[in-house]
Amino acid sequence: MKDSKRIRIEHECGKLPLLFAKYADNGDHAALAELFAEDGTYDRPFQPGYPFHGRAAIQAIFRDRPPILVRHLVTNVLVEVVSKTRARGSSYVVMMSNHELVEPPQSANGIFVGGFDDEYLFEDGAWRFASRQGHLALHEGGKIPVFPTPTDEARGLRK
């Protein structure tokens, strides 16, 4: 593969974690879901081991949560090109949020540091997440959110 093609793939895939953070922070859940392949998966950093399958299920977990003021800071985005249609990557994420008050500026209820391991797929003329596996490494203040175990139906495994 030519260097110019590899660099373009790295650039396009490297934008996806940044767009994910932007759309999550701005509440644009439809745009966030479109970053994923049709059958893509998303594994929350706060609840690993229960991946959500498909755009509809991924959109629903963001859309259906109570209002939140949140900001994600994304760093150390690395992308490795595997082929013309596949790549993998990783990034670090710092998340600060306030669940009680949603009009900025507010104090954060906690600071959470983690990251994502991503698989990318070229689908329908665009690079998308094939899978996104989150993990939490550190936190300062606040409680680690505890989510009820999602049903298979909510995770997009049954309809």
CSV table of C-alpha atoms in Angstrom, one decimal:
chain,number,residue,atom,x,y,z
A,1,MET,CA,0.0,0.0,0.0
A,2,LYS,CA,1.3,3.5,-0.9
A,3,ASP,CA,2.2,5.8,2.0
A,4,SER,CA,-0.4,8.3,0.9
A,5,LYS,CA,-3.2,5.8,1.0
A,6,ARG,CA,-2.0,4.5,4.5
A,7,ILE,CA,-1.8,8.1,5.8
A,8,ARG,CA,-5.3,8.9,4.5
A,9,ILE,CA,-6.7,5.8,6.2
A,10,GLU,CA,-4.9,6.7,9.5
A,11,HIS,CA,-6.4,10.2,9.3
A,12,GLU,CA,-9.9,9.1,8.5
A,13,CYS,CA,-9.9,6.5,11.3
A,14,GLY,CA,-8.2,8.9,13.7
A,15,LYS,CA,-11.1,11.3,13.3
A,16,LEU,CA,-13.7,8.8,14.5
A,17,PRO,CA,-12.8,8.8,18.2
A,18,LEU,CA,-12.8,12.7,18.2
A,19,LEU,CA,-16.2,12.7,16.4
A,20,PHE,CA,-17.6,10.1,18.9
A,21,ALA,CA,-16.6,12.5,21.8
A,22,LYS,CA,-18.1,15.5,20.1
A,23,TYR,CA,-21.4,13.8,19.3
A,24,ALA,CA,-21.6,12.3,22.8
A,25,ASP,CA,-21.0,15.6,24.4
A,26,ASN,CA,-23.4,17.5,22.2
A,27,GLY,CA,-26.2,14.9,22.5
A,28,ASP,CA,-26.2,14.1,18.7
A,29,HIS,CA,-26.9,10.5,19.2
A,30,ALA,CA,-28.0,9.8,15.7
A,31,ALA,CA,-24.7,11.1,14.3
A,32,LEU,CA,-22.8,9.1,17.0
A,33,ALA,CA,-24.6,5.9,15.9
A,34,GLU,CA,-23.7,6.6,12.2
A,35,LEU,CA,-20.0,6.4,13.1
A,36,PHE,CA,-20.5,2.6,13.6
A,37,ALA,CA,-20.8,-0.1,10.9
A,38,GLU,CA,-24.4,-1.3,10.5
A,39,ASP,CA,-23.5,-4.4,12.7
A,40,GLY,CA,-20.9,-2.6,14.8
A,41,THR,CA,-20.5,-3.1,18.5
A,42,TYR,CA,-19.9,-0.8,21.5
A,43,ASP,CA,-18.7,-1.9,24.9
A,44,ARG,CA,-19.0,0.9,27.5
A,45,PRO,CA,-16.0,1.8,29.6
A,46,PHE,CA,-18.1,1.6,32.8
A,47,GLN,CA,-19.6,-1.8,31.9
A,48,PRO,CA,-17.3,-3.9,29.8
A,49,GLY,CA,-18.4,-7.3,28.8
A,50,TYR,CA,-21.8,-6.3,27.7
A,51,PRO,CA,-21.4,-5.0,24.1
A,52,PHE,CA,-24.2,-3.3,22.3
A,53,HIS,CA,-24.8,-4.6,18.8
A,54,GLY,CA,-25.9,-2.5,15.8
A,55,ARG,CA,-26.5,1.2,15.4
A,56,ALA,CA,-30.0,1.2,16.9
A,57,ALA,CA,-28.9,-0.3,20.2
A,58,ILE,CA,-25.8,2.0,20.3
A,59,GLN,CA,-27.9,5.1,19.7
A,60,ALA,CA,-30.5,4.0,22.3
A,61,ILE,CA,-28.0,3.8,25.2
A,62,PHE,CA,-27.0,7.4,24.7
A,63,ARG,CA,-30.4,8.8,23.7
A,64,ASP,CA,-32.3,7.1,26.5
A,65,ARG,CA,-30.1,8.0,29.4
A,66,PRO,CA,-31.1,10.9,31.7
A,67,PRO,CA,-29.7,14.4,30.7
A,68,ILE,CA,-26.0,14.8,31.5
A,69,LEU,CA,-23.4,17.6,31.1
A,70,VAL,CA,-20.4,15.7,29.9
A,71,ARG,CA,-17.1,16.4,28.2
A,72,HIS,CA,-14.6,13.9,26.8
A,73,LEU,CA,-11.0,14.7,26.2
A,74,VAL,CA,-9.5,12.3,23.7
A,75,THR,CA,-5.7,11.8,23.4
A,76,ASN,CA,-3.1,9.4,22.2
A,77,VAL,CA,-5.1,8.4,19.2
A,78,LEU,CA,-3.1,5.7,17.3
A,79,VAL,CA,-4.3,3.9,14.2
A,80,GLU,CA,-2.7,0.9,12.5
A,81,VAL,CA,-3.8,0.1,9.0
A,82,VAL,CA,-4.3,-3.6,8.5
A,83,SER,CA,-5.6,-3.5,4.9
A,84,LYS,CA,-7.5,-1.3,2.4
A,85,THR,CA,-10.8,-2.0,4.4
A,86,ARG,CA,-9.6,-2.8,7.9
A,87,ALA,CA,-7.7,-0.9,10.6
A,88,ARG,CA,-7.3,-1.0,14.4
A,89,GLY,CA,-6.5,1.7,16.9
A,90,SER,CA,-6.5,2.9,20.5
A,91,SER,CA,-7.0,6.1,22.4
A,92,TYR,CA,-7.1,7.5,25.9
A,93,VAL,CA,-10.2,9.3,27.2
A,94,VAL,CA,-10.7,11.6,30.2
A,95,MET,CA,-14.4,12.1,31.0
A,96,MET,CA,-15.9,14.7,33.3
A,97,SER,CA,-19.6,14.9,33.9
A,98,ASN,CA,-22.4,16.3,36.1
A,99,HIS,CA,-25.6,14.4,36.2
A,100,GLU,CA,-27.6,16.9,38.4
A,101,LEU,CA,-27.0,20.1,36.5
A,102,VAL,CA,-26.8,20.3,32.8
A,103,GLU,CA,-26.2,24.0,32.0
A,104,PRO,CA,-22.5,24.9,31.9
A,105,PRO,CA,-20.4,25.8,33.7
A,106,GLN,CA,-20.7,23.2,36.5
A,107,SER,CA,-18.3,21.3,38.7
A,108,ALA,CA,-17.6,17.7,37.7
A,109,ASN,CA,-19.0,14.9,39.8
A,110,GLY,CA,-15.8,13.0,39.0
A,111,ILE,CA,-12.9,12.6,36.6
A,112,PHE,CA,-12.6,9.3,34.9
A,113,VAL,CA,-9.6,8.2,32.8
A,114,GLY,CA,-9.8,5.2,30.5
A,115,GLY,CA,-9.6,4.4,26.9
A,116,PHE,CA,-10.8,2.5,23.9
A,117,ASP,CA,-9.6,-0.3,21.7
A,118,ASP,CA,-11.1,0.2,18.2
A,119,GLU,CA,-11.5,-1.9,15.1
A,120,TYR,CA,-12.3,0.1,12.0
A,121,LEU,CA,-14.1,-1.0,8.8
A,122,PHE,CA,-14.4,0.7,5.4
A,123,GLU,CA,-18.2,0.3,4.6
A,124,ASP,CA,-20.4,2.1,2.1
A,125,GLY,CA,-17.7,4.5,1.1
A,126,ALA,CA,-16.7,5.6,4.7
A,127,TRP,CA,-14.6,4.4,7.6
A,128,ARG,CA,-16.6,3.4,10.6
A,129,PHE,CA,-16.2,1.6,13.9
A,130,ALA,CA,-16.6,-2.1,13.6
A,131,SER,CA,-16.1,-2.4,17.3
A,132,ARG,CA,-15.3,-0.1,20.2
A,133,GLN,CA,-14.2,-1.6,23.5
A,134,GLY,CA,-14.0,0.8,26.4
A,135,HIS,CA,-12.1,0.4,29.7
A,136,LEU,CA,-11.7,2.4,32.8
A,137,ALA,CA,-8.3,2.8,34.4
A,138,LEU,CA,-8.4,5.6,37.0
A,139,HIS,CA,-10.9,7.9,38.6
A,140,GLU,CA,-10.8,10.9,41.0
A,141,GLY,CA,-13.9,11.8,43.1
A,142,GLY,CA,-17.4,10.8,42.3
A,143,LYS,CA,-18.8,7.4,42.1
A,144,ILE,CA,-18.1,5.0,39.3
A,145,PRO,CA,-21.5,4.7,37.5
A,146,VAL,CA,-23.2,1.4,38.0
A,147,PHE,CA,-25.6,0.4,35.2
A,148,PRO,CA,-28.1,-2.4,35.5
A,149,THR,CA,-27.1,-5.4,33.4
A,150,PRO,CA,-28.6,-4.7,30.0
A,151,THR,CA,-31.0,-7.3,28.5
A,152,ASP,CA,-30.0,-9.1,25.4
A,153,GLU,CA,-32.8,-7.2,23.6
A,154,ALA,CA,-31.4,-3.8,24.7
A,155,ARG,CA,-28.0,-4.9,23.5
A,156,GLY,CA,-29.4,-5.7,20.1
A,157,LEU,CA,-29.0,-9.4,20.3
A,158,ARG,CA,-32.7,-10.2,20.0
A,159,LYS,CA,-35.6,-8.4,18.5
